């Protein structure tokens, strides 16, 4: 009897991550100039959560607060609330299903500011509840400057959310956005 390889096991356990990796490999083959970007953003990571953390940190980090500190804060958030990864996967599927401009699962992770802002909010929300309110406010501010989406870290947001473009959206502290 043939044993399942590690890759086959991952595919069974995390089909979203498996599909993102396959699509990223296709991007790197079709557009070699993006190979380093694709490797750093997706292929260099062992899990969807790691790729998500690093992609968001690359977008949010700057001279004031380096990406390495954002990576650590997001790792803390995911450790405290692993469900963030499930919500982020549901958001990718929702975006793929509902956005006619989304042709692959990898697209929101790499390019869509509405998706990326929502995931930054998920991390900031957990940090807010861990008592790291200033860090959460910083992330809210950076995300707002980059993507023009201003989501208060205390706002409650469900899963399976698709934000098209995301420009000039404000979700306040007491807002609740359900699944």
mmCIF file of N, CA and C in Angstrom, residues 86-148:
data_model
loop_
_atom_site.group_PDB
_atom_site.id
_atom_site.type_symbol
_atom_site.label_atom_id
_atom_site.label_comp_id
_atom_site.label_asym_id
_atom_site.label_seq_id
_atom_site.Cartn_x
_atom_site.Cartn_y
_atom_site.Cartn_z
ATOM 1 N N UNK A 86 -9.317 30.431 9.404
ATOM 2 C CA UNK A 86 -10.543 29.898 8.803
ATOM 3 C C UNK A 86 -11.351 31.026 8.162
ATOM 4 N N UNK A 87 -11.459 32.156 8.872
ATOM 5 C CA UNK A 87 -12.203 33.304 8.347
ATOM 6 C C UNK A 87 -11.531 33.842 7.079
ATOM 7 N N UNK A 88 -10.210 33.894 7.076
ATOM 8 C CA UNK A 88 -9.479 34.397 5.908
ATOM 9 C C UNK A 88 -9.687 33.483 4.698
ATOM 10 N N UNK A 89 -9.743 32.174 4.934
ATOM 11 C CA UNK A 89 -10.025 31.237 3.844
ATOM 12 C C UNK A 89 -11.454 31.445 3.324
ATOM 13 N N UNK A 90 -12.401 31.584 4.252
ATOM 14 C CA UNK A 90 -13.800 31.816 3.849
ATOM 15 C C UNK A 90 -13.919 33.098 3.034
ATOM 16 N N UNK A 91 -13.148 34.112 3.398
ATOM 17 C CA UNK A 91 -13.163 35.375 2.657
ATOM 18 C C UNK A 91 -12.594 35.207 1.248
ATOM 19 N N UNK A 92 -11.560 34.378 1.110
ATOM 20 C CA UNK A 92 -11.006 34.116 -0.229
ATOM 21 C C UNK A 92 -12.045 33.418 -1.090
ATOM 22 N N UNK A 93 -12.698 32.422 -0.534
ATOM 23 C CA UNK A 93 -13.718 31.695 -1.291
ATOM 24 C C UNK A 93 -14.866 32.631 -1.662
ATOM 25 N N UNK A 94 -15.306 33.475 -0.718
ATOM 26 C CA UNK A 94 -16.380 34.433 -0.995
ATOM 27 C C UNK A 94 -15.971 35.408 -2.098
ATOM 28 N N UNK A 95 -14.729 35.869 -2.060
ATOM 29 C CA UNK A 95 -14.249 36.801 -3.076
ATOM 30 C C UNK A 95 -14.209 36.129 -4.441
ATOM 31 N N UNK A 96 -13.699 34.910 -4.478
ATOM 32 C CA UNK A 96 -13.649 34.159 -5.735
ATOM 33 C C UNK A 96 -15.062 33.934 -6.286
ATOM 34 N N UNK A 97 -15.989 33.583 -5.414
ATOM 35 C CA UNK A 97 -17.364 33.289 -5.839
ATOM 36 C C UNK A 97 -18.130 34.532 -6.284
ATOM 37 N N UNK A 98 -17.887 35.672 -5.640
ATOM 38 C CA UNK A 98 -18.742 36.848 -5.855
ATOM 39 C C UNK A 98 -18.135 37.953 -6.695
ATOM 40 N N UNK A 99 -16.826 37.975 -6.822
ATOM 41 C CA UNK A 99 -16.169 39.068 -7.548
ATOM 42 C C UNK A 99 -15.816 38.607 -8.954
ATOM 43 N N UNK A 100 -16.465 39.177 -9.978
ATOM 44 C CA UNK A 100 -16.164 38.737 -11.339
ATOM 45 C C UNK A 100 -14.728 39.027 -11.769
ATOM 46 N N UNK A 101 -14.033 39.923 -11.059
ATOM 47 C CA UNK A 101 -12.638 40.232 -11.397
ATOM 48 C C UNK A 101 -11.661 39.243 -10.754
ATOM 49 N N UNK A 102 -12.153 38.362 -9.900
ATOM 50 C CA UNK A 102 -11.289 37.394 -9.221
ATOM 51 C C UNK A 102 -11.344 36.074 -9.973
ATOM 52 N N UNK A 103 -10.218 35.677 -10.554
ATOM 53 C CA UNK A 103 -10.172 34.476 -11.377
ATOM 54 C C UNK A 103 -9.420 33.320 -10.722
ATOM 55 N N UNK A 104 -8.755 33.619 -9.609
ATOM 56 C CA UNK A 104 -7.976 32.586 -8.910
ATOM 57 C C UNK A 104 -8.031 32.878 -7.415
ATOM 58 N N UNK A 105 -7.787 31.865 -6.613
ATOM 59 C CA UNK A 105 -7.742 32.044 -5.157
ATOM 60 C C UNK A 105 -6.550 32.902 -4.740
ATOM 61 N N UNK A 106 -5.487 32.856 -5.494
ATOM 62 C CA UNK A 106 -4.275 33.591 -5.135
ATOM 63 C C UNK A 106 -4.443 35.108 -5.307
ATOM 64 N N UNK A 107 -5.374 35.526 -6.145
ATOM 65 C CA UNK A 107 -5.525 36.953 -6.452
ATOM 66 C C UNK A 107 -5.795 37.815 -5.215
ATOM 67 N N UNK A 108 -6.791 37.492 -4.368
ATOM 68 C CA UNK A 108 -7.026 38.353 -3.199
ATOM 69 C C UNK A 108 -5.816 38.436 -2.269
ATOM 70 N N UNK A 109 -5.161 37.308 -2.060
ATOM 71 C CA UNK A 109 -3.989 37.289 -1.177
ATOM 72 C C UNK A 109 -2.901 38.221 -1.687
ATOM 73 N N UNK A 110 -2.668 38.213 -2.982
ATOM 74 C CA UNK A 110 -1.580 39.004 -3.554
ATOM 75 C C UNK A 110 -1.953 40.446 -3.858
ATOM 76 N N UNK A 111 -3.182 40.687 -4.341
ATOM 77 C CA UNK A 111 -3.461 41.967 -4.975
ATOM 78 C C UNK A 111 -4.661 42.768 -4.460
ATOM 79 N N UNK A 112 -5.646 42.138 -3.844
ATOM 80 C CA UNK A 112 -6.920 42.825 -3.590
ATOM 81 C C UNK A 112 -6.902 43.552 -2.253
ATOM 82 N N UNK A 113 -6.944 44.868 -2.311
ATOM 83 C CA UNK A 113 -6.843 45.657 -1.082
ATOM 84 C C UNK A 113 -8.050 45.487 -0.165
ATOM 85 N N UNK A 114 -9.225 45.205 -0.701
ATOM 86 C CA UNK A 114 -10.389 44.952 0.146
ATOM 87 C C UNK A 114 -10.172 43.711 0.998
ATOM 88 N N UNK A 115 -9.693 42.645 0.367
ATOM 89 C CA UNK A 115 -9.396 41.408 1.091
ATOM 90 C C UNK A 115 -8.282 41.633 2.113
ATOM 91 N N UNK A 116 -7.219 42.265 1.692
ATOM 92 C CA UNK A 116 -6.080 42.471 2.591
ATOM 93 C C UNK A 116 -6.457 43.355 3.783
ATOM 94 N N UNK A 117 -7.268 44.373 3.550
ATOM 95 C CA UNK A 117 -7.716 45.235 4.657
ATOM 96 C C UNK A 117 -8.565 44.452 5.650
ATOM 97 N N UNK A 118 -9.423 43.585 5.138
ATOM 98 C CA UNK A 118 -10.266 42.774 6.021
ATOM 99 C C UNK A 118 -9.406 41.854 6.882
ATOM 100 N N UNK A 119 -8.352 41.290 6.302
ATOM 101 C CA UNK A 119 -7.492 40.397 7.076
ATOM 102 C C UNK A 119 -6.647 41.176 8.085
ATOM 103 N N UNK A 120 -6.204 42.364 7.699
ATOM 104 C CA UNK A 120 -5.481 43.215 8.658
ATOM 105 C C UNK A 120 -6.402 43.554 9.827
ATOM 106 N N UNK A 121 -7.682 43.803 9.518
ATOM 107 C CA UNK A 121 -8.641 44.063 10.600
ATOM 108 C C UNK A 121 -8.767 42.852 11.520
ATOM 109 N N UNK A 122 -8.846 41.667 10.952
ATOM 110 C CA UNK A 122 -8.990 40.460 11.786
ATOM 111 C C UNK A 122 -7.819 40.356 12.783
ATOM 112 N N UNK A 123 -6.628 40.645 12.311
ATOM 113 C CA UNK A 123 -5.453 40.604 13.191
ATOM 114 C C UNK A 123 -5.530 41.726 14.237
ATOM 115 N N UNK A 124 -5.852 42.928 13.792
ATOM 116 C CA UNK A 124 -5.945 44.067 14.714
ATOM 117 C C UNK A 124 -7.040 43.832 15.757
ATOM 118 N N UNK A 125 -8.138 43.234 15.346
ATOM 119 C CA UNK A 125 -9.247 42.950 16.261
ATOM 120 C C UNK A 125 -8.789 42.034 17.399
ATOM 121 N N UNK A 126 -8.033 40.997 17.034
ATOM 122 C CA UNK A 126 -7.551 40.082 18.079
ATOM 123 C C UNK A 126 -6.564 40.795 18.988
ATOM 124 N N UNK A 127 -5.670 41.593 18.422
ATOM 125 C CA UNK A 127 -4.712 42.347 19.239
ATOM 126 C C UNK A 127 -5.447 43.311 20.167
ATOM 127 N N UNK A 128 -6.498 43.935 19.680
ATOM 128 C CA UNK A 128 -7.327 44.829 20.495
ATOM 129 C C UNK A 128 -7.821 44.084 21.738
ATOM 130 N N UNK A 129 -8.316 42.867 21.525
ATOM 131 C CA UNK A 129 -8.849 42.072 22.643
ATOM 132 C C UNK A 129 -7.762 41.454 23.515
ATOM 133 N N UNK A 130 -6.547 41.470 23.037
ATOM 134 C CA UNK A 130 -5.410 41.036 23.859
ATOM 135 C C UNK A 130 -4.838 42.192 24.667
ATOM 136 N N UNK A 131 -5.460 43.354 24.556
ATOM 137 C CA UNK A 131 -5.004 44.531 25.292
ATOM 138 C C UNK A 131 -3.945 45.343 24.576
ATOM 139 N N UNK A 132 -3.670 45.027 23.337
ATOM 140 C CA UNK A 132 -2.656 45.733 22.555
ATOM 141 C C UNK A 132 -3.348 46.777 21.671
ATOM 142 N N UNK A 133 -4.073 47.668 22.310
ATOM 143 C CA UNK A 133 -4.924 48.624 21.604
ATOM 144 C C UNK A 133 -4.125 49.609 20.760
ATOM 145 N N UNK A 134 -2.980 50.063 21.249
ATOM 146 C CA UNK A 134 -2.194 50.998 20.444
ATOM 147 C C UNK A 134 -1.668 50.336 19.175
ATOM 148 N N UNK A 135 -1.236 49.095 19.285
ATOM 149 C CA UNK A 135 -0.772 48.380 18.092
ATOM 150 C C UNK A 135 -1.934 48.193 17.121
ATOM 151 N N UNK A 136 -3.102 47.862 17.656
ATOM 152 C CA UNK A 136 -4.287 47.688 16.820
ATOM 153 C C UNK A 136 -4.656 49.001 16.121
ATOM 154 N N UNK A 137 -4.594 50.108 16.857
ATOM 155 C CA UNK A 137 -4.860 51.412 16.242
ATOM 156 C C UNK A 137 -3.834 51.733 15.156
ATOM 157 N N UNK A 138 -2.575 51.386 15.406
ATOM 158 C CA UNK A 138 -1.536 51.629 14.416
ATOM 159 C C UNK A 138 -1.853 50.869 13.125
ATOM 160 N N UNK A 139 -2.247 49.597 13.276
ATOM 161 C CA UNK A 139 -2.582 48.790 12.104
ATOM 162 C C UNK A 139 -3.792 49.351 11.365
ATOM 163 N N UNK A 140 -4.790 49.807 12.124
ATOM 164 C CA UNK A 140 -5.959 50.434 11.514
ATOM 165 C C UNK A 140 -5.533 51.652 10.695
ATOM 166 N N UNK A 141 -4.685 52.470 11.270
ATOM 167 C CA UNK A 141 -4.224 53.679 10.605
ATOM 168 C C UNK A 141 -3.439 53.357 9.330
ATOM 169 N N UNK A 142 -2.507 52.407 9.419
ATOM 170 C CA UNK A 142 -1.697 52.026 8.250
ATOM 171 C C UNK A 142 -2.571 51.444 7.148
ATOM 172 N N UNK A 143 -3.486 50.564 7.531
ATOM 173 C CA UNK A 143 -4.370 49.955 6.545
ATOM 174 C C UNK A 143 -5.229 51.019 5.861
ATOM 175 N N UNK A 144 -5.695 51.982 6.643
ATOM 176 C CA UNK A 144 -6.498 53.065 6.091
ATOM 177 C C UNK A 144 -5.679 53.910 5.109
ATOM 178 N N UNK A 145 -4.435 54.197 5.453
ATOM 179 C CA UNK A 145 -3.584 54.991 4.561
ATOM 180 C C UNK A 145 -3.282 54.238 3.262
ATOM 181 N N UNK A 146 -3.054 52.950 3.359
ATOM 182 C CA UNK A 146 -2.669 52.156 2.188
ATOM 183 C C UNK A 146 -3.859 51.839 1.290
ATOM 184 N N UNK A 147 -4.968 51.430 1.900
ATOM 185 C CA UNK A 147 -6.084 50.903 1.119
ATOM 186 C C UNK A 147 -7.342 51.764 1.166
ATOM 187 N N UNK A 148 -7.312 52.828 1.957
ATOM 188 C CA UNK A 148 -8.472 53.704 2.097
ATOM 189 C C UNK A 148 -9.689 52.962 2.640
#
